[in-house]
Coordinates of N, CA and C in Angstrom, one line a residue:
M1 N 11.1 -12.7 30.3 CA 10.8 -13.9 29.7 C 11.9 -14.3 28.8
I2 N 12.3 -15.6 28.8 CA 13.3 -16.1 27.9 C 12.7 -16.7 26.6
H3 N 13.1 -16.2 25.5 CA 12.6 -16.7 24.2 C 13.7 -17.5 23.5
A4 N 13.3 -18.6 22.8 CA 14.3 -19.4 22.1 C 14.5 -18.9 20.7
E5 N 13.6 -18.0 20.2 CA 13.6 -17.6 18.8 C 14.7 -16.6 18.5
T6 N 15.2 -16.7 17.3 CA 16.1 -15.7 16.8 C 15.4 -14.7 15.9
I7 N 15.6 -13.4 16.1 CA 15.1 -12.4 15.3 C 16.2 -11.7 14.5
L8 N 15.9 -11.6 13.2 CA 16.9 -10.9 12.3 C 16.3 -9.5 12.1
I9 N 17.2 -8.5 12.3 CA 16.8 -7.1 12.1 C 17.7 -6.5 11.0
I10 N 17.1 -6.1 9.9 CA 17.8 -5.5 8.8 C 17.4 -4.0 8.7
E11 N 18.3 -3.2 9.0 CA 18.1 -1.7 9.1 C 19.4 -1.0 8.9
D12 N 19.4 0.1 8.1 CA 20.6 0.8 7.8 C 20.9 2.0 8.7
D13 N 19.9 2.4 9.5 CA 20.1 3.5 10.4 C 20.8 2.9 11.7
P14 N 22.0 3.3 11.9 CA 22.8 2.6 13.0 C 22.1 2.9 14.4
V15 N 21.6 4.1 14.6 CA 21.0 4.4 15.9 C 19.7 3.5 16.1
M16 N 18.9 3.4 15.1 CA 17.7 2.6 15.2 C 18.0 1.1 15.3
L17 N 19.0 0.7 14.5 CA 19.4 -0.7 14.6 C 19.8 -1.1 16.0
R18 N 20.6 -0.2 16.6 CA 21.1 -0.5 18.0 C 20.0 -0.5 19.0
G19 N 19.1 0.5 18.8 CA 17.9 0.5 19.7 C 17.0 -0.7 19.6
L20 N 16.8 -1.1 18.4 CA 15.9 -2.3 18.2 C 16.6 -3.5 18.8
K21 N 17.9 -3.7 18.5 CA 18.6 -4.8 19.0 C 18.6 -4.9 20.6
D22 N 18.8 -3.8 21.2 CA 18.9 -3.7 22.6 C 17.5 -4.1 23.2
N23 N 16.4 -3.6 22.6 CA 15.1 -3.8 23.1 C 14.7 -5.3 23.0
F24 N 15.0 -5.9 21.8 CA 14.7 -7.3 21.6 C 15.5 -8.2 22.5
E25 N 16.8 -7.9 22.7 CA 17.6 -8.7 23.6 C 17.1 -8.5 25.0
F26 N 16.7 -7.4 25.4 CA 16.1 -7.2 26.8 C 14.9 -8.1 27.0
E27 N 14.1 -8.3 25.9 CA 13.0 -9.2 26.0 C 13.4 -10.7 26.0
G28 N 14.6 -11.0 25.8 CA 15.1 -12.4 25.8 C 15.3 -13.1 24.5
Y29 N 15.1 -12.3 23.4 CA 15.3 -12.9 22.0 C 16.8 -13.0 21.7
H30 N 17.1 -14.0 20.9 CA 18.4 -13.9 20.2 C 18.3 -13.0 19.0
V31 N 19.3 -12.1 18.8 CA 19.2 -11.1 17.8 C 20.4 -11.1 16.9
Q32 N 20.1 -11.2 15.6 CA 21.1 -11.0 14.6 C 20.8 -9.7 13.8
T33 N 21.8 -9.0 13.3 CA 21.5 -7.7 12.6 C 22.3 -7.6 11.3
A34 N 21.8 -6.8 10.4 CA 22.5 -6.5 9.2 C 22.1 -5.0 8.9
N35 N 23.1 -4.3 8.3 CA 22.9 -2.9 8.0 C 22.8 -2.5 6.5
D36 N 22.7 -3.6 5.7 CA 22.4 -3.4 4.3 C 21.6 -4.6 3.7
G37 N 21.0 -4.4 2.6 CA 20.1 -5.5 2.1 C 20.9 -6.7 1.7
D38 N 22.0 -6.5 1.1 CA 22.8 -7.7 0.6 C 23.2 -8.6 1.8
A39 N 23.8 -7.9 2.9 CA 24.2 -8.7 4.0 C 23.0 -9.3 4.7
G40 N 21.9 -8.6 4.8 CA 20.7 -9.1 5.4 C 20.1 -10.3 4.7
L41 N 20.1 -10.3 3.4 CA 19.5 -11.4 2.6 C 20.4 -12.6 2.8
K42 N 21.7 -12.4 2.8 CA 22.6 -13.6 3.0 C 22.5 -14.2 4.4
L43 N 22.3 -13.3 5.4 CA 22.1 -13.8 6.8 C 20.8 -14.5 6.9
A44 N 19.7 -14.0 6.3 CA 18.4 -14.6 6.4 C 18.5 -16.0 5.8
L45 N 19.1 -16.2 4.7 CA 19.2 -17.5 4.1 C 20.1 -18.4 4.9
A46 N 21.1 -17.9 5.6 CA 22.0 -18.7 6.3 C 21.4 -19.2 7.7
I47 N 20.7 -18.3 8.4 CA 20.3 -18.7 9.7 C 18.8 -19.0 9.8
Q48 N 18.0 -18.6 8.7 CA 16.6 -18.8 8.7 C 15.9 -18.5 10.0
P49 N 15.9 -17.2 10.4 CA 15.4 -16.8 11.7 C 13.9 -17.1 11.9
A50 N 13.4 -17.0 13.1 CA 12.0 -17.2 13.4 C 11.2 -16.0 12.8
L51 N 11.8 -14.8 12.7 CA 11.1 -13.6 12.3 C 12.1 -12.6 11.8
I52 N 11.7 -11.8 10.8 CA 12.5 -10.7 10.3 C 11.8 -9.4 10.5
V53 N 12.6 -8.4 11.0 CA 12.2 -7.0 11.1 C 13.0 -6.3 10.0
L54 N 12.3 -5.8 9.0 CA 12.9 -5.4 7.7 C 12.6 -4.0 7.3
D55 N 13.6 -3.1 7.2 CA 13.4 -1.8 6.7 C 13.3 -2.0 5.2
L56 N 12.4 -1.2 4.5 CA 12.2 -1.3 3.1 C 13.3 -0.5 2.3
M57 N 13.7 0.7 2.8 CA 14.7 1.5 2.0 C 16.1 1.2 2.5
L58 N 16.7 0.2 1.8 CA 18.0 -0.3 2.2 C 19.0 -0.1 1.1
P59 N 20.3 0.1 1.4 CA 21.3 0.1 0.3 C 21.6 -1.3 -0.2
K60 N 22.1 -1.4 -1.4 CA 22.5 -2.6 -2.1 C 21.3 -3.4 -2.6
V61 N 20.5 -3.9 -1.7 CA 19.2 -4.7 -2.0 C 18.1 -4.1 -1.1
N62 N 17.0 -3.7 -1.8 CA 16.0 -3.1 -1.0 C 15.1 -4.2 -0.3
G63 N 14.3 -3.7 0.6 CA 13.4 -4.7 1.3 C 12.4 -5.4 0.5
Y64 N 11.9 -4.7 -0.6 CA 11.0 -5.4 -1.5 C 11.6 -6.6 -2.1
E65 N 12.9 -6.5 -2.6 CA 13.5 -7.6 -3.2 C 13.9 -8.7 -2.2
I66 N 14.2 -8.3 -1.0 CA 14.4 -9.4 0.0 C 13.2 -10.2 0.3
C67 N 12.0 -9.5 0.4 CA 10.7 -10.2 0.6 C 10.5 -11.2 -0.6
R68 N 10.6 -10.6 -1.8 CA 10.3 -11.5 -3.0 C 11.2 -12.7 -3.0
F69 N 12.5 -12.5 -2.8 CA 13.5 -13.6 -2.9 C 13.2 -14.7 -1.9
L70 N 13.0 -14.3 -0.6 CA 12.8 -15.2 0.4 C 11.5 -16.1 0.2
R71 N 10.5 -15.4 -0.3 CA 9.3 -16.2 -0.6 C 9.5 -17.1 -1.8
E72 N 10.3 -16.7 -2.8 CA 10.6 -17.6 -3.9 C 11.4 -18.8 -3.5
E73 N 12.1 -18.6 -2.4 CA 12.9 -19.7 -1.8 C 12.1 -20.6 -0.8
K74 N 10.8 -20.3 -0.8 CA 9.9 -21.0 0.1 C 10.2 -20.9 1.6
L75 N 10.7 -19.8 2.0 CA 11.0 -19.5 3.4 C 9.8 -18.7 3.9
E76 N 9.1 -19.2 5.0 CA 7.8 -18.7 5.4 C 7.9 -17.9 6.7
M77 N 9.0 -17.6 7.2 CA 9.1 -16.9 8.5 C 8.3 -15.5 8.3
P78 N 7.6 -15.1 9.4 CA 7.0 -13.8 9.3 C 8.0 -12.6 9.0
I79 N 7.6 -11.7 8.2 CA 8.4 -10.5 7.9 C 7.5 -9.3 8.3
I80 N 8.1 -8.4 9.2 CA 7.4 -7.2 9.5 C 8.2 -6.1 8.9
M81 N 7.6 -5.3 8.0 CA 8.3 -4.2 7.3 C 8.3 -2.9 8.2
L82 N 9.4 -2.2 8.2 CA 9.5 -0.9 8.7 C 9.6 0.1 7.6
T83 N 8.7 1.0 7.5 CA 8.7 1.9 6.4 C 8.4 3.3 6.9
A84 N 9.1 4.3 6.3 CA 8.9 5.7 6.6 C 7.8 6.3 5.7
K85 N 7.4 5.5 4.7 CA 6.5 5.9 3.7 C 5.1 5.7 4.2
G86 N 4.2 6.7 4.1 CA 2.8 6.5 4.5 C 1.9 6.1 3.3
Q87 N 2.4 6.1 2.1 CA 1.6 5.9 1.0 C 1.1 4.4 0.9
E88 N -0.2 4.3 0.7 CA -0.8 3.0 0.7 C -0.2 2.0 -0.3
S89 N 0.2 2.6 -1.5 CA 0.7 1.8 -2.6 C 2.0 1.1 -2.1
D90 N 2.9 1.8 -1.4 CA 4.2 1.2 -0.9 C 3.9 0.0 0.0
I91 N 2.9 0.2 0.9 CA 2.6 -0.8 1.9 C 2.0 -2.0 1.2
V92 N 1.1 -1.8 0.2 CA 0.5 -2.9 -0.5 C 1.5 -3.7 -1.3
L93 N 2.5 -3.0 -1.9 CA 3.5 -3.6 -2.7 C 4.4 -4.6 -1.8
G94 N 4.7 -4.1 -0.6 CA 5.5 -4.9 0.3 C 4.7 -6.2 0.7
L95 N 3.4 -6.0 1.0 CA 2.6 -7.1 1.3 C 2.4 -8.1 0.2
K96 N 2.3 -7.6 -1.0 CA 2.2 -8.5 -2.2 C 3.4 -9.3 -2.4
L97 N 4.6 -8.7 -2.1 CA 5.8 -9.4 -2.3 C 6.2 -10.4 -1.2
G98 N 5.4 -10.4 -0.1 CA 5.6 -11.5 0.9 C 5.7 -11.0 2.3
A99 N 5.7 -9.7 2.6 CA 5.7 -9.3 3.9 C 4.4 -9.6 4.6
D100 N 4.4 -9.7 5.9 CA 3.2 -10.1 6.6 C 2.5 -9.0 7.3
D101 N 3.3 -8.0 7.7 CA 2.7 -6.8 8.5 C 3.7 -5.7 8.3
Y102 N 3.3 -4.5 8.8 CA 4.1 -3.3 8.6 C 3.9 -2.4 9.8
V103 N 5.0 -1.6 10.1 CA 4.9 -0.6 11.1 C 5.5 0.7 10.4
T104 N 4.8 1.8 10.5 CA 5.3 3.0 9.9 C 6.0 3.9 10.8
K105 N 7.2 4.3 10.4 CA 8.1 5.2 11.3 C 7.5 6.6 11.3
P106 N 7.6 7.2 12.5 CA 8.1 6.7 13.7 C 7.0 5.8 14.4
F107 N 7.5 4.8 15.1 CA 6.6 3.8 15.7 C 7.0 3.6 17.2
S108 N 6.0 3.0 17.9 CA 6.2 2.6 19.3 C 7.0 1.3 19.4
I109 N 8.1 1.2 20.1 CA 8.8 0.0 20.2 C 7.9 -1.1 20.9
K110 N 7.1 -0.6 21.8 CA 6.2 -1.5 22.5 C 5.2 -2.2 21.5
E111 N 4.7 -1.4 20.6 CA 3.8 -1.9 19.6 C 4.5 -3.0 18.7
L112 N 5.8 -2.6 18.3 CA 6.5 -3.6 17.5 C 6.8 -4.9 18.2
L113 N 7.2 -4.8 19.5 CA 7.5 -6.0 20.3 C 6.2 -6.8 20.4
A114 N 5.1 -6.1 20.6 CA 3.8 -6.8 20.8 C 3.4 -7.6 19.5
R115 N 3.7 -7.0 18.4 CA 3.3 -7.6 17.1 C 4.2 -8.8 16.9
V116 N 5.5 -8.7 17.2 CA 6.5 -9.8 17.0 C 6.1 -10.9 17.9
E117 N 5.8 -10.6 19.2 CA 5.4 -11.7 20.1 C 4.1 -12.4 19.7
A118 N 3.2 -11.6 19.1 CA 1.9 -12.2 18.6 C 2.2 -13.2 17.5
F119 N 3.0 -12.8 16.6 CA 3.3 -13.7 15.4 C 4.0 -15.0 16.0
L120 N 5.0 -14.8 16.9 CA 5.7 -16.0 17.3 C 4.8 -16.9 18.2
R121 N 4.0 -16.3 19.0 CA 3.1 -17.1 19.8 C 2.1 -17.9 19.0
R122 N 1.6 -17.3 17.9 CA 0.8 -18.1 17.0 C 1.6 -19.3 16.3
Q123 N 2.8 -19.1 16.0 CA 3.6 -20.1 15.5 C 3.8 -21.3 16.5
R124 N 4.0 -20.9 17.7 CA 4.2 -21.9 18.8 C 2.9 -22.7 18.9
K125 N 1.8 -22.1 18.7 CA 0.5 -22.8 18.9 C 0.1 -23.6 17.7
Q126 N 0.7 -23.5 16.6 CA 0.3 -24.2 15.4 C 0.5 -25.7 15.4
T127 N 1.2 -26.2 16.5 CA 1.2 -27.6 16.6 C -0.1 -28.2 17.0
G128 N -1.0 -27.4 17.6 CA -2.3 -27.9 17.9 C -3.3 -27.7 16.8
T129 N -4.5 -28.3 17.0 CA -5.5 -28.2 15.9 C -6.8 -27.5 16.3
V130 N -6.8 -27.0 17.5 CA -8.0 -26.4 18.0 C -7.7 -24.9 18.2
Y131 N -8.6 -24.0 17.6 CA -8.4 -22.6 17.7 C -9.6 -22.0 18.2
T132 N -9.4 -21.0 19.1 CA -10.6 -20.3 19.7 C -10.5 -18.8 19.3
F133 N -11.6 -18.2 18.9 CA -11.6 -16.8 18.6 C -13.1 -16.4 18.8
G134 N -13.2 -15.2 19.4 CA -14.5 -14.7 19.7 C -15.3 -15.7 20.6
D135 N -16.5 -16.1 20.1 CA -17.2 -17.2 20.9 C -17.2 -18.5 20.1
C136 N -16.2 -18.7 19.3 CA -16.1 -19.8 18.4 C -14.9 -20.8 18.8
R137 N -15.1 -22.0 18.5 CA -14.1 -23.1 18.7 C -14.0 -23.9 17.4
F138 N -12.8 -23.8 16.8 CA -12.6 -24.4 15.5 C -11.6 -25.5 15.6
D139 N -12.0 -26.7 15.2 CA -11.2 -27.9 15.3 C -10.9 -28.4 13.9
T140 N -9.6 -28.2 13.5 CA -9.3 -28.6 12.1 C -9.2 -30.1 11.9
T141 N -8.9 -30.9 13.0 CA -8.9 -32.3 12.9 C -10.3 -32.9 12.8
A142 N -11.1 -32.5 13.7 CA -12.5 -32.9 13.7 C -13.4 -32.3 12.6
R143 N -12.8 -31.2 12.0 CA -13.6 -30.5 11.0 C -14.9 -29.9 11.5
T144 N -14.8 -29.3 12.7 CA -16.0 -28.8 13.3 C -15.8 -27.3 13.7
L145 N -16.9 -26.5 13.6 CA -16.9 -25.2 14.1 C -18.1 -25.1 15.1
V146 N -17.8 -24.7 16.3 CA -18.8 -24.6 17.3 C -18.8 -23.1 17.8
R147 N -20.0 -22.6 17.9 CA -20.2 -21.2 18.3 C -21.2 -21.2 19.4
N148 N -20.8 -20.7 20.6 CA -21.7 -20.6 21.8 C -22.4 -22.0 22.0
G149 N -21.6 -23.1 21.8 CA -22.0 -24.4 22.1 C -22.9 -25.0 21.0
Q150 N -23.1 -24.3 19.9 CA -23.9 -24.8 18.8 C -23.0 -25.1 17.6
D151 N -23.2 -26.3 17.0 CA -22.5 -26.6 15.8 C -22.9 -25.6 14.6
V152 N -21.9 -25.2 13.9 CA -22.1 -24.3 12.8 C -21.6 -25.0 11.5
P153 N -22.5 -25.3 10.6 CA -22.2 -26.1 9.4 C -21.3 -25.3 8.5
L154 N -20.3 -26.0 7.9 CA -19.4 -25.4 7.0 C -19.4 -26.2 5.7
S155 N -19.4 -25.6 4.6 CA -19.2 -26.3 3.3 C -17.7 -26.7 3.2
P156 N -17.4 -27.7 2.4 CA -16.0 -28.1 2.2 C -15.1 -26.9 1.9
K157 N -15.5 -26.0 1.0 CA -14.6 -24.9 0.7 C -14.6 -23.8 1.8
E158 N -15.7 -23.7 2.5 CA -15.6 -22.8 3.7 C -14.7 -23.3 4.7
F159 N -14.7 -24.6 4.9 CA -13.7 -25.2 5.9 C -12.3 -25.0 5.4
D160 N -12.0 -25.2 4.1 CA -10.6 -25.0 3.6 C -10.2 -23.6 3.8
L161 N -11.1 -22.7 3.5 CA -10.8 -21.3 3.6 C -10.5 -20.8 5.0
L162 N -11.4 -21.3 5.9 CA -11.2 -20.9 7.3 C -9.9 -21.5 7.9
T163 N -9.6 -22.7 7.5 CA -8.4 -23.4 7.9 C -7.1 -22.6 7.5
F164 N -7.2 -22.2 6.2 CA -6.0 -21.4 5.6 C -5.9 -20.1 6.4
L165 N -7.0 -19.4 6.6 CA -7.0 -18.1 7.3 C -6.5 -18.3 8.7
V166 N -7.0 -19.2 9.5 CA -6.6 -19.4 10.9 C -5.2 -19.8 11.0
T167 N -4.7 -20.7 10.2 CA -3.3 -21.1 10.3 C -2.3 -20.1 9.8
N168 N -2.8 -19.0 9.2 CA -2.0 -17.9 8.8 C -2.4 -16.6 9.6
A169 N -2.9 -16.8 10.8 CA -3.5 -15.7 11.5 C -2.4 -14.6 11.7
G170 N -2.8 -13.4 11.5 CA -2.0 -12.2 11.7 C -1.3 -11.8 10.4
R171 N -1.3 -12.6 9.4 CA -0.7 -12.3 8.1 C -1.7 -11.7 7.1
A172 N -1.3 -10.7 6.5 CA -2.1 -10.1 5.4 C -2.0 -11.0 4.2
L173 N -3.1 -11.6 3.7 CA -3.1 -12.6 2.7 C -3.8 -12.0 1.4
S174 N -3.2 -12.0 0.3 CA -3.8 -11.4 -0.9 C -4.9 -12.3 -1.4
R175 N -5.8 -11.7 -2.2 CA -6.8 -12.5 -2.8 C -6.2 -13.6 -3.7
D176 N -5.1 -13.2 -4.4 CA -4.5 -14.2 -5.3 C -3.9 -15.4 -4.6
R177 N -3.3 -15.1 -3.4 CA -2.7 -16.2 -2.7 C -3.8 -17.1 -2.1
I178 N -4.9 -16.5 -1.6 CA -6.0 -17.2 -1.1 C -6.6 -18.1 -2.2
M179 N -6.8 -17.5 -3.4 CA -7.4 -18.2 -4.5 C -6.5 -19.4 -4.9
S180 N -5.2 -19.2 -5.1 CA -4.3 -20.3 -5.5 C -4.2 -21.4 -4.5
T181 N -4.2 -21.0 -3.2 CA -4.0 -22.0 -2.2 C -5.3 -22.8 -1.9
V182 N -6.4 -22.2 -1.8 CA -7.7 -22.8 -1.5 C -8.4 -23.4 -2.7
W183 N -8.3 -22.7 -3.8 CA -9.0 -23.2 -5.0 C -8.1 -23.8 -6.1
G184 N -6.8 -23.6 -5.9 CA -5.9 -24.0 -7.0 C -6.1 -23.1 -8.2
Y185 N -6.1 -23.7 -9.4 CA -6.2 -22.9 -10.6 C -7.6 -23.1 -11.3
D186 N -8.6 -23.1 -10.5 CA -10.0 -23.2 -11.0 C -10.4 -21.9 -11.7
S187 N -10.5 -22.0 -13.0 CA -10.8 -20.7 -13.7 C -12.1 -20.1 -13.4
R188 N -13.0 -20.9 -12.7 CA -14.3 -20.3 -12.4 C -14.3 -19.4 -11.2
V189 N -13.2 -19.5 -10.4 CA -13.1 -18.7 -9.2 C -12.5 -17.3 -9.5
T190 N -13.1 -16.3 -9.0 CA -12.7 -14.9 -9.2 C -12.5 -14.3 -7.8
P191 N -11.8 -13.1 -7.8 CA -11.7 -12.4 -6.5 C -13.1 -12.1 -5.9
R192 N -14.1 -11.9 -6.7 CA -15.4 -11.6 -6.2 C -16.0 -12.9 -5.5
S193 N -15.6 -14.1 -6.0 CA -16.0 -15.3 -5.4 C -15.5 -15.4 -4.0
I194 N -14.2 -15.0 -3.9 CA -13.5 -15.1 -2.5 C -14.2 -14.1 -1.6
D195 N -14.6 -12.9 -2.1 CA -15.3 -12.0 -1.2 C -16.6 -12.6 -0.7
R196 N -17.3 -13.3 -1.6 CA -18.6 -13.9 -1.1 C -18.3 -15.0 -0.1
F197 N -17.3 -15.8 -0.2 CA -17.0 -16.8 0.8 C -16.6 -16.1 2.1
V198 N -15.8 -15.0 2.0 CA -15.4 -14.3 3.2 C -16.7 -13.8 3.9
N199 N -17.6 -13.2 3.2 CA -18.8 -12.7 3.8 C -19.6 -13.8 4.5
A200 N -19.6 -15.0 3.8 CA -20.4 -16.1 4.4 C -19.7 -16.5 5.7
L201 N -18.4 -16.6 5.8 CA -17.7 -16.9 7.0 C -17.9 -15.8 8.1
R202 N -17.9 -14.6 7.7 CA -18.2 -13.5 8.7 C -19.5 -13.7 9.3
N203 N -20.5 -14.1 8.6 CA -21.8 -14.3 9.1 C -21.9 -15.5 10.1
K204 N -20.9 -16.4 10.0 CA -20.8 -17.5 10.9 C -19.9 -17.3 12.1
I205 N -19.0 -16.4 12.1 CA -18.0 -16.3 13.2 C -18.0 -14.9 13.8
E206 N -18.4 -13.9 13.1 CA -18.3 -12.5 13.7 C -19.5 -12.1 14.6
P207 N -19.2 -11.5 15.7 CA -20.3 -11.0 16.5 C -21.2 -10.0 15.7
D208 N -20.5 -9.2 14.9 CA -21.2 -8.2 14.1 C -20.6 -8.2 12.7
P209 N -21.1 -9.0 11.8 CA -20.5 -9.2 10.5 C -20.3 -7.8 9.7
A210 N -21.1 -6.8 10.0 CA -21.0 -5.5 9.4 C -19.7 -4.8 9.9
E211 N -19.3 -5.1 11.1 CA -18.1 -4.5 11.7 C -17.1 -5.6 12.1
P212 N -16.5 -6.3 11.1 CA -15.7 -7.5 11.5 C -14.5 -7.1 12.4
R213 N -14.3 -7.9 13.4 CA -13.1 -7.8 14.3 C -12.2 -8.9 14.2
I214 N -12.6 -10.0 13.6 CA -11.8 -11.2 13.5 C -11.2 -11.4 12.0
L215 N -12.1 -11.4 11.1 CA -11.7 -11.5 9.7 C -11.8 -10.2 9.0
K216 N -10.6 -9.5 8.9 CA -10.6 -8.1 8.5 C -10.2 -8.0 7.1
T217 N -10.6 -6.9 6.5 CA -10.3 -6.5 5.1 C -9.0 -5.7 5.1
V218 N -8.0 -6.1 4.3 CA -6.8 -5.3 4.0 C -7.1 -4.5 2.7
R219 N -7.3 -3.3 2.8 CA -7.8 -2.5 1.6 C -6.9 -2.7 0.4
E220 N -7.5 -2.9 -0.7 CA -6.9 -3.1 -2.0 C -5.9 -4.2 -2.1
F221 N -6.1 -5.2 -1.1 CA -5.1 -6.3 -1.1 C -5.8 -7.6 -0.9
G222 N -6.4 -7.8 0.3 CA -7.0 -9.1 0.6 C -7.6 -9.1 2.0
Y223 N -7.2 -10.1 2.8 CA -7.8 -10.2 4.2 C -6.7 -10.7 5.2
K224 N -7.1 -10.4 6.5 CA -6.2 -10.8 7.6 C -7.1 -11.4 8.7
F225 N -6.8 -12.6 9.2 CA -7.5 -13.2 10.3 C -6.8 -12.9 11.6
E226 N -7.5 -12.4 12.6 CA -6.9 -11.9 13.8 C -7.4 -12.9 15.0
L227 N -6.4 -13.7 15.5 CA -6.7 -14.4 16.7 C -6.5 -13.5 17.9
P228 N -7.1 -13.8 19.1 CA -6.9 -12.9 20.2 C -5.4 -12.8 20.6
M229 N -5.0 -11.6 21.1 CA -3.6 -11.4 21.5 C -3.3 -12.2 22.7

């Protein structure tokens, strides 16, 4: 398959960098690479790739700082972290600074390619306004949610929250980001309020709200909405 998208890979291990580049090019992507954080950040700003595969432990500028700076510059391309660290705190920090997903080394190249393709496929689909997941059909233009042919009522804030989650499908979203985007700076809204709204949405869209498969919890961070692969 031929892909129009450009992938930027920032990785200081030359063997891994070459292997990733070869695999992505074999799949038809345009690939740019950098082997240190300073070069990677400059390249990211210059070419603004469709997606970045980013090692966290880099010379000169680490992956955390790259994530933080790109998000401060309002660049919203998906960022997938590569990390050899299994500690939850390291992963959560990367997600909080703006990364969208992570893969822990050693990893399957097929899994990484599948995650990249899923992110880019969702981006291609975002020109439309109708999303299907599970047995639901959500139309953001008509402001309707239909499940098994039956209309499901949504409050205005439930609609806003579901829209934000669906249009950022696949991305781990912190409670703070959800709160600031959907509610603004309403002092009455707390993280617990967000949890209640998420539970209400799960009851409306999940086959089994007690075992969510669509609107998932990211432990100690927030939530992630999963559209079908």
